[in-house]
PDB file of C-alpha atoms in Angstrom:
ATOM      1  CA  MET A 273      22.555  93.736  27.750  1.00  0.00           C
ATOM      2  CA  SER A 274      25.212  91.084  28.350  1.00  0.00           C
ATOM      3  CA  SER A 275      28.136  91.488  30.717  1.00  0.00           C
ATOM      4  CA  ALA A 276      31.142  89.526  31.943  1.00  0.00           C
ATOM      5  CA  LEU A 277      28.984  88.128  34.731  1.00  0.00           C
ATOM      6  CA  SER A 278      25.851  87.427  32.683  1.00  0.00           C
ATOM      7  CA  PRO A 279      26.656  86.848  28.998  1.00  0.00           C
ATOM      8  CA  SER A 280      23.946  86.562  26.367  1.00  0.00           C
ATOM      9  CA  PRO A 281      22.528  83.017  26.005  1.00  0.00           C
ATOM     10  CA  ASP A 282      24.403  82.313  22.767  1.00  0.00           C
ATOM     11  CA  ALA A 283      27.754  83.698  24.003  1.00  0.00           C
ATOM     12  CA  ASP A 284      30.744  81.586  24.932  1.00  0.00           C
ATOM     13  CA  PRO A 285      30.511  80.970  28.719  1.00  0.00           C
ATOM     14  CA  LEU A 286      34.295  81.055  28.994  1.00  0.00           C
ATOM     15  CA  LEU A 287      36.044  84.306  29.827  1.00  0.00           C
ATOM     16  CA  GLY A 288      37.741  86.350  27.119  1.00  0.00           C
ATOM     17  CA  PRO A 289      40.103  89.329  27.550  1.00  0.00           C
ATOM     18  CA  ALA A 290      37.297  91.896  27.839  1.00  0.00           C
ATOM     19  CA  ASP A 291      35.369  89.704  30.296  1.00  0.00           C
ATOM     20  CA  VAL A 292      38.403  89.282  32.555  1.00  0.00           C
ATOM     21  CA  ARG A 293      39.131  93.001  32.643  1.00  0.00           C
ATOM     22  CA  GLU A 294      35.467  93.861  33.189  1.00  0.00           C
ATOM     23  CA  LEU A 295      35.171  91.409  36.075  1.00  0.00           C
ATOM     24  CA  ALA A 296      38.409  92.635  37.629  1.00  0.00           C
ATOM     25  CA  ALA A 297      37.278  96.255  37.371  1.00  0.00           C
ATOM     26  CA  ALA A 298      33.886  95.471  38.897  1.00  0.00           C
ATOM     27  CA  LEU A 299      35.586  93.754  41.838  1.00  0.00           C
ATOM     28  CA  GLY A 300      38.283  96.382  42.200  1.00  0.00           C
ATOM     29  CA  VAL A 301      40.887  93.667  41.640  1.00  0.00           C
ATOM     30  CA  ARG A 302      44.402  94.524  40.594  1.00  0.00           C
ATOM     31  CA  PRO A 303      46.602  91.456  40.080  1.00  0.00           C
ATOM     32  CA  THR A 304      49.408  91.366  42.645  1.00  0.00           C
ATOM     33  CA  LYS A 305      52.941  90.069  42.226  1.00  0.00           C
ATOM     34  CA  GLN A 306      52.910  89.021  45.874  1.00  0.00           C
ATOM     35  CA  ARG A 307      50.420  86.261  45.124  1.00  0.00           C
ATOM     36  CA  GLY A 308      51.717  85.594  41.640  1.00  0.00           C
ATOM     37  CA  GLN A 309      48.410  86.587  40.072  1.00  0.00           C
ATOM     38  CA  ASN A 310      48.426  86.418  36.299  1.00  0.00           C
ATOM     39  CA  PHE A 311      44.924  85.794  34.963  1.00  0.00           C
ATOM     40  CA  VAL A 312      44.453  83.694  31.824  1.00  0.00           C
ATOM     41  CA  ILE A 313      42.492  85.726  29.274  1.00  0.00           C
ATOM     42  CA  ASP A 314      42.412  83.286  26.358  1.00  0.00           C
ATOM     43  CA  ALA A 315      39.565  80.767  26.171  1.00  0.00           C
ATOM     44  CA  ASN A 316      41.421  78.518  23.724  1.00  0.00           C
ATOM     45  CA  THR A 317      44.296  78.201  26.196  1.00  0.00           C
ATOM     46  CA  VAL A 318      42.061  76.981  29.030  1.00  0.00           C
ATOM     47  CA  ARG A 319      40.354  74.557  26.656  1.00  0.00           C
ATOM     48  CA  ARG A 320      43.786  73.262  25.702  1.00  0.00           C
ATOM     49  CA  ILE A 321      44.742  72.868  29.381  1.00  0.00           C
ATOM     50  CA  VAL A 322      41.584  70.869  30.131  1.00  0.00           C
ATOM     51  CA  ARG A 323      42.133  68.723  27.054  1.00  0.00           C
ATOM     52  CA  THR A 324      45.800  68.089  27.891  1.00  0.00           C
ATOM     53  CA  ALA A 325      44.810  67.241  31.472  1.00  0.00           C
ATOM     54  CA  ARG A 326      42.501  64.549  30.069  1.00  0.00           C
ATOM     55  CA  VAL A 327      39.666  65.633  32.306  1.00  0.00           C
ATOM     56  CA  SER A 328      36.727  63.267  31.815  1.00  0.00           C
ATOM     57  CA  PRO A 329      33.048  63.337  32.843  1.00  0.00           C
ATOM     58  CA  GLU A 330      33.969  60.938  35.671  1.00  0.00           C
ATOM     59  CA  ASP A 331      36.573  63.244  37.219  1.00  0.00           C
ATOM     60  CA  ALA A 332      36.259  65.264  40.402  1.00  0.00           C
ATOM     61  CA  VAL A 333      38.779  68.057  39.909  1.00  0.00           C
ATOM     62  CA  VAL A 334      40.489  70.196  42.510  1.00  0.00           C
ATOM     63  CA  GLU A 335      41.751  73.524  41.191  1.00  0.00           C
ATOM     64  CA  VAL A 336      44.165  75.707  43.157  1.00  0.00           C
ATOM     65  CA  GLY A 337      44.156  79.473  42.655  1.00  0.00           C
ATOM     66  CA  PRO A 338      41.160  79.837  40.311  1.00  0.00           C
ATOM     67  CA  GLY A 339      41.373  83.628  40.258  1.00  0.00           C
ATOM     68  CA  LEU A 340      38.465  85.089  38.269  1.00  0.00           C
ATOM     69  CA  GLY A 341      37.416  81.635  37.022  1.00  0.00           C
ATOM     70  CA  SER A 342      38.853  81.306  33.504  1.00  0.00           C
ATOM     71  CA  LEU A 343      40.030  77.725  33.985  1.00  0.00           C
ATOM     72  CA  THR A 344      37.244  76.864  36.449  1.00  0.00           C
ATOM     73  CA  LEU A 345      34.561  77.364  33.814  1.00  0.00           C
ATOM     74  CA  ALA A 346      36.386  75.197  31.276  1.00  0.00           C
ATOM     75  CA  LEU A 347      36.838  72.439  33.872  1.00  0.00           C
ATOM     76  CA  LEU A 348      33.148  72.547  34.799  1.00  0.00           C
ATOM     77  CA  GLN A 349      32.193  71.970  31.171  1.00  0.00           C
ATOM     78  CA  GLU A 350      33.958  68.589  31.246  1.00  0.00           C
ATOM     79  CA  ALA A 351      34.219  67.275  34.826  1.00  0.00           C
ATOM     80  CA  ALA A 352      31.617  65.727  37.116  1.00  0.00           C
ATOM     81  CA  TRP A 353      32.667  68.057  39.941  1.00  0.00           C
ATOM     82  CA  VAL A 354      35.075  70.941  40.540  1.00  0.00           C
ATOM     83  CA  THR A 355      36.344  72.252  43.875  1.00  0.00           C
ATOM     84  CA  ALA A 356      38.327  75.477  43.670  1.00  0.00           C
ATOM     85  CA  VAL A 357      40.683  76.533  46.475  1.00  0.00           C
ATOM     86  CA  GLU A 358      41.224  80.291  46.620  1.00  0.00           C
ATOM     87  CA  ILE A 359      43.070  82.294  49.300  1.00  0.00           C
ATOM     88  CA  ASP A 360      42.137  85.796  48.086  1.00  0.00           C
ATOM     89  CA  ASP A 361      39.097  87.179  49.938  1.00  0.00           C
ATOM     90  CA  VAL A 362      37.624  89.145  47.033  1.00  0.00           C
ATOM     91  CA  LEU A 363      38.189  86.456  44.403  1.00  0.00           C
ATOM     92  CA  ALA A 364      36.814  83.713  46.654  1.00  0.00           C
ATOM     93  CA  ALA A 365      33.651  85.702  47.333  1.00  0.00           C
ATOM     94  CA  ALA A 366      33.049  86.457  43.648  1.00  0.00           C
ATOM     95  CA  LEU A 367      33.699  83.113  41.956  1.00  0.00           C
ATOM     96  CA  PRO A 368      30.453  81.278  42.874  1.00  0.00           C
ATOM     97  CA  ALA A 369      28.426  84.113  41.326  1.00  0.00           C
ATOM     98  CA  THR A 370      30.517  83.979  38.145  1.00  0.00           C
ATOM     99  CA  VAL A 371      29.948  80.227  37.861  1.00  0.00           C
ATOM    100  CA  ALA A 372      26.208  80.567  38.512  1.00  0.00           C
ATOM    101  CA  ALA A 373      25.849  83.327  35.911  1.00  0.00           C
ATOM    102  CA  ARG A 374      27.952  81.817  33.135  1.00  0.00           C
ATOM    103  CA  LEU A 375      27.270  78.090  33.630  1.00  0.00           C
ATOM    104  CA  PRO A 376      23.964  77.935  35.538  1.00  0.00           C
ATOM    105  CA  GLY A 377      23.384  74.317  34.562  1.00  0.00           C
ATOM    106  CA  ARG A 378      26.646  73.262  36.204  1.00  0.00           C
ATOM    107  CA  ALA A 379      26.660  75.450  39.314  1.00  0.00           C
ATOM    108  CA  ASP A 380      25.492  72.556  41.506  1.00  0.00           C
ATOM    109  CA  ARG A 381      28.687  70.690  40.592  1.00  0.00           C
ATOM    110  CA  PHE A 382      30.947  73.385  41.996  1.00  0.00           C
ATOM    111  CA  ALA A 383      32.339  74.130  45.457  1.00  0.00           C
ATOM    112  CA  LEU A 384      34.571  76.967  46.632  1.00  0.00           C
ATOM    113  CA  VAL A 385      37.046  76.543  49.484  1.00  0.00           C
ATOM    114  CA  HIS A 386      38.299  79.895  50.809  1.00  0.00           C
ATOM    115  CA  HIS A 387      41.603  78.807  52.287  1.00  0.00           C
ATOM    116  CA  ASP A 388      45.352  78.633  51.828  1.00  0.00           C
ATOM    117  CA  ALA A 389      46.019  75.580  49.637  1.00  0.00           C
ATOM    118  CA  MET A 390      49.060  74.743  51.775  1.00  0.00           C
ATOM    119  CA  ARG A 391      46.753  74.251  54.774  1.00  0.00           C
ATOM    120  CA  VAL A 392      43.859  72.420  53.142  1.00  0.00           C
ATOM    121  CA  THR A 393      43.382  68.933  54.598  1.00  0.00           C
ATOM    122  CA  ASP A 394      39.898  68.035  53.354  1.00  0.00           C
ATOM    123  CA  LEU A 395      37.593  69.060  50.535  1.00  0.00           C
ATOM    124  CA  PRO A 396      33.811  69.121  50.030  1.00  0.00           C
ATOM    125  CA  GLY A 397      32.140  66.846  47.524  1.00  0.00           C
ATOM    126  CA  PRO A 398      33.556  63.644  46.051  1.00  0.00           C
ATOM    127  CA  GLU A 399      37.208  62.748  46.590  1.00  0.00           C
ATOM    128  CA  PRO A 400      39.319  64.515  43.971  1.00  0.00           C
ATOM    129  CA  THR A 401      40.619  62.354  41.131  1.00  0.00           C
ATOM    130  CA  ALA A 402      42.412  65.135  39.245  1.00  0.00           C
ATOM    131  CA  LEU A 403      44.426  68.254  40.076  1.00  0.00           C
ATOM    132  CA  VAL A 404      44.430  71.037  37.472  1.00  0.00           C
ATOM    133  CA  ALA A 405      45.859  74.427  38.355  1.00  0.00           C
ATOM    134  CA  ASN A 406      47.632  77.560  37.241  1.00  0.00           C
ATOM    135  CA  LEU A 407      50.022  77.706  40.198  1.00  0.00           C
ATOM    136  CA  PRO A 408      51.654  80.934  41.383  1.00  0.00           C
ATOM    137  CA  TYR A 409      55.349  80.727  40.643  1.00  0.00           C
ATOM    138  CA  ASN A 410      56.522  81.422  44.196  1.00  0.00           C
ATOM    139  CA  VAL A 411      54.608  78.524  45.807  1.00  0.00           C
ATOM    140  CA  ALA A 412      54.162  76.075  42.922  1.00  0.00           C
ATOM    141  CA  VAL A 413      56.337  73.226  44.203  1.00  0.00           C
ATOM    142  CA  PRO A 414      55.234  73.178  47.867  1.00  0.00           C
ATOM    143  CA  VAL A 415      51.557  73.463  46.887  1.00  0.00           C
ATOM    144  CA  LEU A 416      51.850  70.642  44.359  1.00  0.00           C
ATOM    145  CA  LEU A 417      53.645  68.329  46.818  1.00  0.00           C
ATOM    146  CA  HIS A 418      51.152  69.158  49.583  1.00  0.00           C
ATOM    147  CA  MET A 419      48.152  68.346  47.388  1.00  0.00           C
ATOM    148  CA  LEU A 420      49.648  65.052  46.198  1.00  0.00           C
ATOM    149  CA  ALA A 421      50.510  64.040  49.762  1.00  0.00           C
ATOM    150  CA  THR A 422      47.193  65.110  51.295  1.00  0.00           C
ATOM    151  CA  PHE A 423      44.860  63.693  48.643  1.00  0.00           C
ATOM    152  CA  PRO A 424      46.036  60.235  47.534  1.00  0.00           C
ATOM    153  CA  SER A 425      42.811  59.879  45.521  1.00  0.00           C
ATOM    154  CA  ILE A 426      44.305  62.275  42.921  1.00  0.00           C
ATOM    155  CA  GLU A 427      45.147  59.964  40.026  1.00  0.00           C
ATOM    156  CA  HIS A 428      46.343  62.486  37.464  1.00  0.00           C
ATOM    157  CA  GLY A 429      46.959  66.164  37.055  1.00  0.00           C
ATOM    158  CA  LEU A 430      48.220  69.049  34.994  1.00  0.00           C
ATOM    159  CA  VAL A 431      49.765  72.186  36.434  1.00  0.00           C
ATOM    160  CA  MET A 432      50.844  75.361  34.714  1.00  0.00           C
ATOM    161  CA  VAL A 433      54.013  76.742  36.304  1.00  0.00           C
ATOM    162  CA  GLN A 434      57.011  78.885  35.444  1.00  0.00           C
ATOM    163  CA  SER A 435      58.949  77.208  32.629  1.00  0.00           C
ATOM    164  CA  GLU A 436      62.050  76.715  34.775  1.00  0.00           C
ATOM    165  CA  VAL A 437      59.958  75.079  37.509  1.00  0.00           C
ATOM    166  CA  ALA A 438      58.384  72.806  34.900  1.00  0.00           C
ATOM    167  CA  ASP A 439      61.873  71.764  33.780  1.00  0.00           C
ATOM    168  CA  ARG A 440      62.895  70.975  37.375  1.00  0.00           C
ATOM    169  CA  LEU A 441      59.763  68.974  38.135  1.00  0.00           C
ATOM    170  CA  ALA A 442      60.124  66.840  35.014  1.00  0.00           C
ATOM    171  CA  ALA A 443      63.938  66.475  35.080  1.00  0.00           C
ATOM    172  CA  GLU A 444      65.546  63.032  34.931  1.00  0.00           C
ATOM    173  CA  PRO A 445      68.541  61.913  37.045  1.00  0.00           C
ATOM    174  CA  GLY A 446      71.776  63.287  35.601  1.00  0.00           C
ATOM    175  CA  SER A 447      70.188  66.521  34.374  1.00  0.00           C
ATOM    176  CA  LYS A 448      71.672  69.819  35.549  1.00  0.00           C
ATOM    177  CA  VAL A 449      68.240  70.932  36.780  1.00  0.00           C
ATOM    178  CA  TYR A 450      67.430  67.637  38.514  1.00  0.00           C
ATOM    179  CA  GLY A 451      66.971  68.321  42.210  1.00  0.00           C
ATOM    180  CA  VAL A 452      64.641  68.271  45.199  1.00  0.00           C
ATOM    181  CA  PRO A 453      61.434  69.062  43.240  1.00  0.00           C
ATOM    182  CA  SER A 454      62.234  66.374  40.646  1.00  0.00           C
ATOM    183  CA  VAL A 455      62.873  63.652  43.236  1.00  0.00           C
ATOM    184  CA  LYS A 456      59.985  64.466  45.558  1.00  0.00           C
ATOM    185  CA  ALA A 457      57.468  64.722  42.707  1.00  0.00           C
ATOM    186  CA  ALA A 458      58.706  61.331  41.441  1.00  0.00           C
ATOM    187  CA  TRP A 459      57.737  59.792  44.797  1.00  0.00           C
ATOM    188  CA  TYR A 460      54.094  60.424  43.914  1.00  0.00           C
ATOM    189  CA  ALA A 461      53.851  60.460  40.155  1.00  0.00           C
ATOM    190  CA  GLU A 462      55.264  59.967  36.701  1.00  0.00           C
ATOM    191  CA  VAL A 463      56.056  63.544  35.700  1.00  0.00           C
ATOM    192  CA  ARG A 464      56.645  64.989  32.229  1.00  0.00           C
ATOM    193  CA  ARG A 465      56.603  68.283  30.363  1.00  0.00           C
ATOM    194  CA  ALA A 466      53.334  68.627  28.459  1.00  0.00           C
ATOM    195  CA  GLY A 467      53.842  71.836  26.506  1.00  0.00           C
ATOM    196  CA  ALA A 468      54.576  75.545  26.752  1.00  0.00           C
ATOM    197  CA  ILE A 469      52.285  78.531  27.287  1.00  0.00           C
ATOM    198  CA  GLY A 470      52.986  81.962  25.804  1.00  0.00           C
ATOM    199  CA  ARG A 471      53.073  85.131  27.879  1.00  0.00           C
ATOM    200  CA  ASN A 472      50.388  86.912  25.852  1.00  0.00           C
ATOM    201  CA  VAL A 473      47.546  84.701  27.162  1.00  0.00           C
ATOM    202  CA  PHE A 474      47.894  86.268  30.622  1.00  0.00           C
ATOM    203  CA  TRP A 475      46.842  89.571  32.122  1.00  0.00           C
ATOM    204  CA  PRO A 476      49.103  91.095  33.164  1.00  0.00           C
ATOM    205  CA  ALA A 477      51.681  89.400  30.948  1.00  0.00           C
ATOM    206  CA  PRO A 478      54.359  87.819  33.185  1.00  0.00           C
ATOM    207  CA  ASN A 479      58.046  88.407  32.522  1.00  0.00           C
ATOM    208  CA  VAL A 480      58.684  84.653  32.469  1.00  0.00           C
ATOM    209  CA  ASP A 481      57.549  81.816  30.223  1.00  0.00           C
ATOM    210  CA  SER A 482      55.159  79.154  31.484  1.00  0.00           C
ATOM    211  CA  GLY A 483      55.094  75.393  31.014  1.00  0.00           C
ATOM    212  CA  LEU A 484      52.595  72.587  31.488  1.00  0.00           C
ATOM    213  CA  VAL A 485      53.531  69.614  33.660  1.00  0.00           C
ATOM    214  CA  SER A 486      51.583  66.359  33.467  1.00  0.00           C
ATOM    215  CA  LEU A 487      51.394  64.023  36.460  1.00  0.00           C
ATOM    216  CA  VAL A 488      50.129  60.439  36.619  1.00  0.00           C
ATOM    217  CA  ARG A 489      49.964  58.886  40.084  1.00  0.00           C
ATOM    218  CA  ARG A 490      52.298  55.948  40.691  1.00  0.00           C
ATOM    219  CA  GLU A 491      52.995  53.740  43.658  1.00  0.00           C
ATOM    220  CA  PRO A 492      55.855  55.091  45.799  1.00  0.00           C
ATOM    221  CA  PRO A 493      59.068  53.043  45.961  1.00  0.00           C
ATOM    222  CA  ARG A 494      58.782  49.844  47.961  1.00  0.00           C
ATOM    223  CA  THR A 495      60.752  50.643  51.071  1.00  0.00           C
ATOM    224  CA  SER A 496      60.664  50.184  54.831  1.00  0.00           C
ATOM    225  CA  ALA A 497      61.626  53.857  55.224  1.00  0.00           C
ATOM    226  CA  SER A 498      58.869  56.456  55.624  1.00  0.00           C
ATOM    227  CA  ARG A 499      58.356  59.248  53.114  1.00  0.00           C
ATOM    228  CA  GLN A 500      59.682  61.716  55.691  1.00  0.00           C
ATOM    229  CA  GLU A 501      62.850  59.636  56.148  1.00  0.00           C
ATOM    230  CA  VAL A 502      63.417  59.411  52.400  1.00  0.00           C
ATOM    231  CA  PHE A 503      62.803  63.126  51.889  1.00  0.00           C
ATOM    232  CA  ALA A 504      65.314  63.914  54.668  1.00  0.00           C
ATOM    233  CA  VAL A 505      67.999  62.161  52.608  1.00  0.00           C
ATOM    234  CA  VAL A 506      66.916  64.057  49.482  1.00  0.00           C
ATOM    235  CA  ASP A 507      67.097  67.405  51.281  1.00  0.00           C
ATOM    236  CA  ALA A 508      70.559  66.608  52.690  1.00  0.00           C
ATOM    237  CA  ALA A 509      71.919  65.397  49.346  1.00  0.00           C
ATOM    238  CA  PHE A 510      70.931  68.589  47.497  1.00  0.00           C
ATOM    239  CA  ALA A 511      71.662  71.093  50.263  1.00  0.00           C
ATOM    240  CA  GLN A 512      75.278  70.916  49.086  1.00  0.00           C
ATOM    241  CA  ARG A 513      74.774  69.445  45.629  1.00  0.00           C
ATOM    242  CA  ARG A 514      78.396  69.922  44.502  1.00  0.00           C
ATOM    243  CA  LYS A 515      79.663  67.701  47.285  1.00  0.00           C
ATOM    244  CA  THR A 516      79.930  63.949  47.033  1.00  0.00           C
ATOM    245  CA  LEU A 517      77.179  62.049  48.807  1.00  0.00           C
ATOM    246  CA  ARG A 518      79.698  60.883  51.415  1.00  0.00           C
ATOM    247  CA  ALA A 519      80.244  64.512  52.418  1.00  0.00           C
ATOM    248  CA  ALA A 520      76.733  65.823  51.784  1.00  0.00           C
ATOM    249  CA  LEU A 521      75.093  63.114  53.907  1.00  0.00           C
ATOM    250  CA  ALA A 522      77.573  63.318  56.796  1.00  0.00           C
ATOM    251  CA  GLY A 523      75.258  65.451  58.916  1.00  0.00           C
ATOM    252  CA  TRP A 524      72.262  63.231  58.134  1.00  0.00           C
ATOM    253  CA  ALA A 525      74.122  60.010  58.969  1.00  0.00           C
ATOM    254  CA  GLY A 526      76.098  61.341  61.944  1.00  0.00           C
ATOM    255  CA  SER A 527      79.484  61.284  60.217  1.00  0.00           C
ATOM    256  CA  ALA A 528      81.042  60.948  56.774  1.00  0.00           C
ATOM    257  CA  ALA A 529      82.070  57.370  57.623  1.00  0.00           C
ATOM    258  CA  ALA A 530      78.505  56.457  58.599  1.00  0.00           C
ATOM    259  CA  ALA A 531      77.214  58.054  55.409  1.00  0.00           C
ATOM    260  CA  GLU A 532      79.679  55.995  53.367  1.00  0.00           C
ATOM    261  CA  GLU A 533      78.585  52.796  55.077  1.00  0.00           C
ATOM    262  CA  ALA A 534      74.914  53.516  54.395  1.00  0.00           C
ATOM    263  CA  LEU A 535      75.650  54.363  50.759  1.00  0.00           C
ATOM    264  CA  ARG A 536      77.732  51.244  50.164  1.00  0.00           C
ATOM    265  CA  ALA A 537      75.063  49.091  51.832  1.00  0.00           C
ATOM    266  CA  ALA A 538      72.547  50.579  49.377  1.00  0.00           C
ATOM    267  CA  GLY A 539      74.848  49.808  46.437  1.00  0.00           C
ATOM    268  CA  ILE A 540      75.677  53.441  45.734  1.00  0.00           C
ATOM    269  CA  ASP A 541      79.142  54.898  45.134  1.00  0.00           C
ATOM    270  CA  PRO A 542      79.915  57.321  48.003  1.00  0.00           C
ATOM    271  CA  ARG A 543      81.704  59.542  45.449  1.00  0.00           C
ATOM    272  CA  ALA A 544      78.480  60.038  43.474  1.00  0.00           C
ATOM    273  CA  ARG A 545      76.393  63.171  43.764  1.00  0.00           C
ATOM    274  CA  GLY A 546      72.702  63.528  44.503  1.00  0.00           C
ATOM    275  CA  GLU A 547      71.805  64.460  40.944  1.00  0.00           C
ATOM    276  CA  SER A 548      72.661  60.916  39.776  1.00  0.00           C
ATOM    277  CA  LEU A 549      70.239  59.115  42.126  1.00  0.00           C
ATOM    278  CA  THR A 550      66.647  58.050  41.446  1.00  0.00           C
ATOM    279  CA  ILE A 551      63.900  58.216  44.070  1.00  0.00           C
ATOM    280  CA  GLU A 552      64.375  54.457  44.515  1.00  0.00           C
ATOM    281  CA  ASP A 553      68.068  55.029  45.261  1.00  0.00           C
ATOM    282  CA  PHE A 554      67.245  57.626  47.908  1.00  0.00           C
ATOM    283  CA  ALA A 555      64.763  55.220  49.480  1.00  0.00           C
ATOM    284  CA  ALA A 556      67.445  52.519  49.600  1.00  0.00           C
ATOM    285  CA  VAL A 557      69.852  54.896  51.345  1.00  0.00           C
ATOM    286  CA  ALA A 558      67.198  55.954  53.864  1.00  0.00           C
ATOM    287  CA  GLU A 559      66.646  52.308  54.799  1.00  0.00           C
ATOM    288  CA  ARG A 560      70.321  51.874  55.635  1.00  0.00           C
ATOM    289  CA  LYS A 561      70.645  54.711  58.139  1.00  0.00           C
ATOM    290  CA  GLY A 562      72.080  53.355  61.395  1.00  0.00           C
ATOM    291  CA  THR A 563      71.837  49.733  60.264  1.00  0.00           C
ATOM    292  CA  THR A 564      75.513  49.163  59.491  1.00  0.00           C
ATOM    293  CA  ALA A 565      78.020  48.104  62.120  1.00  0.00           C
TER     294      ALA A 565
END
């Protein structure tokens, strides 16, 4: 008799709706809003995610928040190695057994890290070359930025996030939704929307739409300022996004006059607002702090 954990030999190793519910029931798992848990129950959707992420047999993938393993199994079918980072005690304990039962031939290419993704600083196995994740809506941006900063070996990625978050991450300068996530993500990668995901592929169905965001690593702007110094300007510029940069950066620079001098030295109109600047512009402003007479 086959089950969600041990399917019959000719069955699809990926998890379907019945498999997900059976596994959850066996583990006593009830998805929680606190951790943004919405499990993917559609095998075609995870195949699409892996395909859109362009995961290859050479990739070592890091996955954040694997849950019951829907996406993990699809990644293992294509990648050389998969490391999953899971904070939930029950889910972390169960996932290795699910992988071993459903993809026994690939179990030796899998590692589980039971930890908060925001605090992970190293991973087992080969250095990750790809990040693929269904990120909880409440921590999507900080987790994504942390992983890109901590693991520079990540060359490309695909994350599934709330549709509005996807729009912000991929926004271009001048857009109404362009802001801190857009600019900081652009420090690390070329970012673009890569599709939409319907609500009915999740259990439980969320009350928001989801979007896919593609990332391809790029060199950061050439600047003498550190990433922390550049990000401090970004944070200041958008803390009061309706204000001109001269006013918004007054606290950062020490005064409105000092902010204006730094902006003019960087070739930026002090009357502009943060939403009009590229990451390169912010880097240029950061370089000019305290350098003008």
